[in-house]
Amino acid sequence: MPSTGLTIDTATFTDNPTDYQVEFAGTVDGEQQQFAVKYSALEALAGEQTLDDPLSVAQAQAARLTEAAGKALDRGQASELVTIGEGDLL
């Protein structure tokens, strides 16, 4: 799925501490797509070892997460939930 036209709905950010990730929805070329970003990737974005509030980091980094989400999609992840990792931040 190409990343052309990817937008993130920042109102959908939810913390999932059980899986150590923040989940959110986006739209890719008019199609709804679910994403998750691991806490480790958020820590890399924030430059902090531990996160007190992963949701605020995700919201503050929405532009960079959009780019990383596009890279995760370009890797060819064909699943309901596309997971963004540290490698997608490069």
PDB file of C-alpha atoms in Angstrom:
ATOM      1  CA  MET A   1       0.000   0.000   0.000  1.00  0.00           C
ATOM      2  CA  PRO A   2       1.631   3.289  -1.003  1.00  0.00           C
ATOM      3  CA  SER A   3       1.974   6.065   1.537  1.00  0.00           C
ATOM      4  CA  THR A   4       0.648   8.761  -0.814  1.00  0.00           C
ATOM      5  CA  GLY A   5      -1.954  10.908   0.878  1.00  0.00           C
ATOM      6  CA  LEU A   6      -1.281   9.638   4.411  1.00  0.00           C
ATOM      7  CA  THR A   7      -2.865  11.674   7.193  1.00  0.00           C
ATOM      8  CA  ILE A   8      -3.039  10.868  10.895  1.00  0.00           C
ATOM      9  CA  ASP A   9      -6.117  11.597  12.988  1.00  0.00           C
ATOM     10  CA  THR A  10      -4.494  12.975  16.154  1.00  0.00           C
ATOM     11  CA  ALA A  11      -7.810  12.689  18.023  1.00  0.00           C
ATOM     12  CA  THR A  12      -7.471   8.885  17.881  1.00  0.00           C
ATOM     13  CA  PHE A  13      -4.220   8.576  19.863  1.00  0.00           C
ATOM     14  CA  THR A  14      -4.696   5.998  22.640  1.00  0.00           C
ATOM     15  CA  ASP A  15      -2.168   4.532  25.039  1.00  0.00           C
ATOM     16  CA  ASN A  16      -1.803   0.741  25.141  1.00  0.00           C
ATOM     17  CA  PRO A  17       0.570   0.090  28.066  1.00  0.00           C
ATOM     18  CA  THR A  18      -0.015  -3.668  27.848  1.00  0.00           C
ATOM     19  CA  ASP A  19       1.690  -3.765  24.428  1.00  0.00           C
ATOM     20  CA  TYR A  20       4.029  -0.817  25.159  1.00  0.00           C
ATOM     21  CA  GLN A  21       2.682   1.278  22.301  1.00  0.00           C
ATOM     22  CA  VAL A  22       0.460   4.175  21.329  1.00  0.00           C
ATOM     23  CA  GLU A  23      -2.199   3.350  18.768  1.00  0.00           C
ATOM     24  CA  PHE A  24      -3.927   5.675  16.323  1.00  0.00           C
ATOM     25  CA  ALA A  25      -5.851   5.804  13.069  1.00  0.00           C
ATOM     26  CA  GLY A  26      -4.887   7.342   9.793  1.00  0.00           C
ATOM     27  CA  THR A  27      -6.172   7.639   6.278  1.00  0.00           C
ATOM     28  CA  VAL A  28      -4.217   6.491   3.248  1.00  0.00           C
ATOM     29  CA  ASP A  29      -5.686   7.473  -0.098  1.00  0.00           C
ATOM     30  CA  GLY A  30      -9.154   7.598   1.435  1.00  0.00           C
ATOM     31  CA  GLU A  31      -8.837   4.228   3.217  1.00  0.00           C
ATOM     32  CA  GLN A  32      -8.821   3.912   7.016  1.00  0.00           C
ATOM     33  CA  GLN A  33      -5.652   2.316   8.468  1.00  0.00           C
ATOM     34  CA  GLN A  34      -4.743   1.509  12.077  1.00  0.00           C
ATOM     35  CA  PHE A  35      -1.213   2.225  13.318  1.00  0.00           C
ATOM     36  CA  ALA A  36       0.801   1.646  16.463  1.00  0.00           C
ATOM     37  CA  VAL A  37       4.099   3.173  17.523  1.00  0.00           C
ATOM     38  CA  LYS A  38       6.232   1.331  20.056  1.00  0.00           C
ATOM     39  CA  TYR A  39       7.318   3.162  23.197  1.00  0.00           C
ATOM     40  CA  SER A  40      10.954   2.573  22.183  1.00  0.00           C
ATOM     41  CA  ALA A  41      10.371   4.561  18.978  1.00  0.00           C
ATOM     42  CA  LEU A  42       8.682   7.341  20.958  1.00  0.00           C
ATOM     43  CA  GLU A  43      11.644   7.390  23.336  1.00  0.00           C
ATOM     44  CA  ALA A  44      13.942   7.811  20.336  1.00  0.00           C
ATOM     45  CA  LEU A  45      11.819  10.722  19.101  1.00  0.00           C
ATOM     46  CA  ALA A  46      11.694  12.369  22.517  1.00  0.00           C
ATOM     47  CA  GLY A  47      15.358  11.760  23.312  1.00  0.00           C
ATOM     48  CA  GLU A  48      14.407  10.335  26.721  1.00  0.00           C
ATOM     49  CA  GLN A  49      15.014   6.880  28.190  1.00  0.00           C
ATOM     50  CA  THR A  50      11.636   6.697  29.931  1.00  0.00           C
ATOM     51  CA  LEU A  51       8.365   8.289  29.009  1.00  0.00           C
ATOM     52  CA  ASP A  52       6.049   9.745  31.639  1.00  0.00           C
ATOM     53  CA  ASP A  53       3.353  10.531  29.080  1.00  0.00           C
ATOM     54  CA  PRO A  54       3.674   8.646  25.777  1.00  0.00           C
ATOM     55  CA  LEU A  55       0.473  10.205  24.432  1.00  0.00           C
ATOM     56  CA  SER A  56       1.838  13.735  24.693  1.00  0.00           C
ATOM     57  CA  VAL A  57       5.063  12.672  22.952  1.00  0.00           C
ATOM     58  CA  ALA A  58       3.066  11.043  20.137  1.00  0.00           C
ATOM     59  CA  GLN A  59       0.882  14.123  19.730  1.00  0.00           C
ATOM     60  CA  ALA A  60       3.886  16.462  19.745  1.00  0.00           C
ATOM     61  CA  GLN A  61       5.640  14.301  17.136  1.00  0.00           C
ATOM     62  CA  ALA A  62       2.629  13.779  14.835  1.00  0.00           C
ATOM     63  CA  ALA A  63       4.444  15.157  11.775  1.00  0.00           C
ATOM     64  CA  ARG A  64       7.403  12.808  12.231  1.00  0.00           C
ATOM     65  CA  LEU A  65       5.033   9.921  12.971  1.00  0.00           C
ATOM     66  CA  THR A  66       3.253  10.583   9.681  1.00  0.00           C
ATOM     67  CA  GLU A  67       6.557  10.202   7.834  1.00  0.00           C
ATOM     68  CA  ALA A  68       7.460   7.080   9.836  1.00  0.00           C
ATOM     69  CA  ALA A  69       4.006   5.583   9.230  1.00  0.00           C
ATOM     70  CA  GLY A  70       4.535   6.040   5.504  1.00  0.00           C
ATOM     71  CA  LYS A  71       7.845   4.171   5.748  1.00  0.00           C
ATOM     72  CA  ALA A  72       6.185   1.362   7.702  1.00  0.00           C
ATOM     73  CA  LEU A  73       3.545   1.070   4.982  1.00  0.00           C
ATOM     74  CA  ASP A  74       6.211   1.095   2.266  1.00  0.00           C
ATOM     75  CA  ARG A  75       7.896  -1.879   3.967  1.00  0.00           C
ATOM     76  CA  GLY A  76       4.905  -3.840   2.815  1.00  0.00           C
ATOM     77  CA  GLN A  77       3.200  -4.550   6.106  1.00  0.00           C
ATOM     78  CA  ALA A  78      -0.127  -6.001   5.057  1.00  0.00           C
ATOM     79  CA  SER A  79      -2.032  -6.097   8.302  1.00  0.00           C
ATOM     80  CA  GLU A  80      -4.865  -4.376  10.106  1.00  0.00           C
ATOM     81  CA  LEU A  81      -2.394  -2.746  12.510  1.00  0.00           C
ATOM     82  CA  VAL A  82       0.817  -1.320  11.034  1.00  0.00           C
ATOM     83  CA  THR A  83       3.498  -1.040  13.716  1.00  0.00           C
ATOM     84  CA  ILE A  84       6.027   1.772  13.560  1.00  0.00           C
ATOM     85  CA  GLY A  85       9.449   0.897  14.962  1.00  0.00           C
ATOM     86  CA  GLU A  86      12.695   2.725  15.505  1.00  0.00           C
ATOM     87  CA  GLY A  87      13.920   1.767  12.015  1.00  0.00           C
ATOM     88  CA  ASP A  88      11.062   3.729  10.468  1.00  0.00           C
ATOM     89  CA  LEU A  89      12.359   6.915  12.056  1.00  0.00           C
ATOM     90  CA  LEU A  90      15.561   6.925   9.982  1.00  0.00           C
TER      91      LEU A  90
END
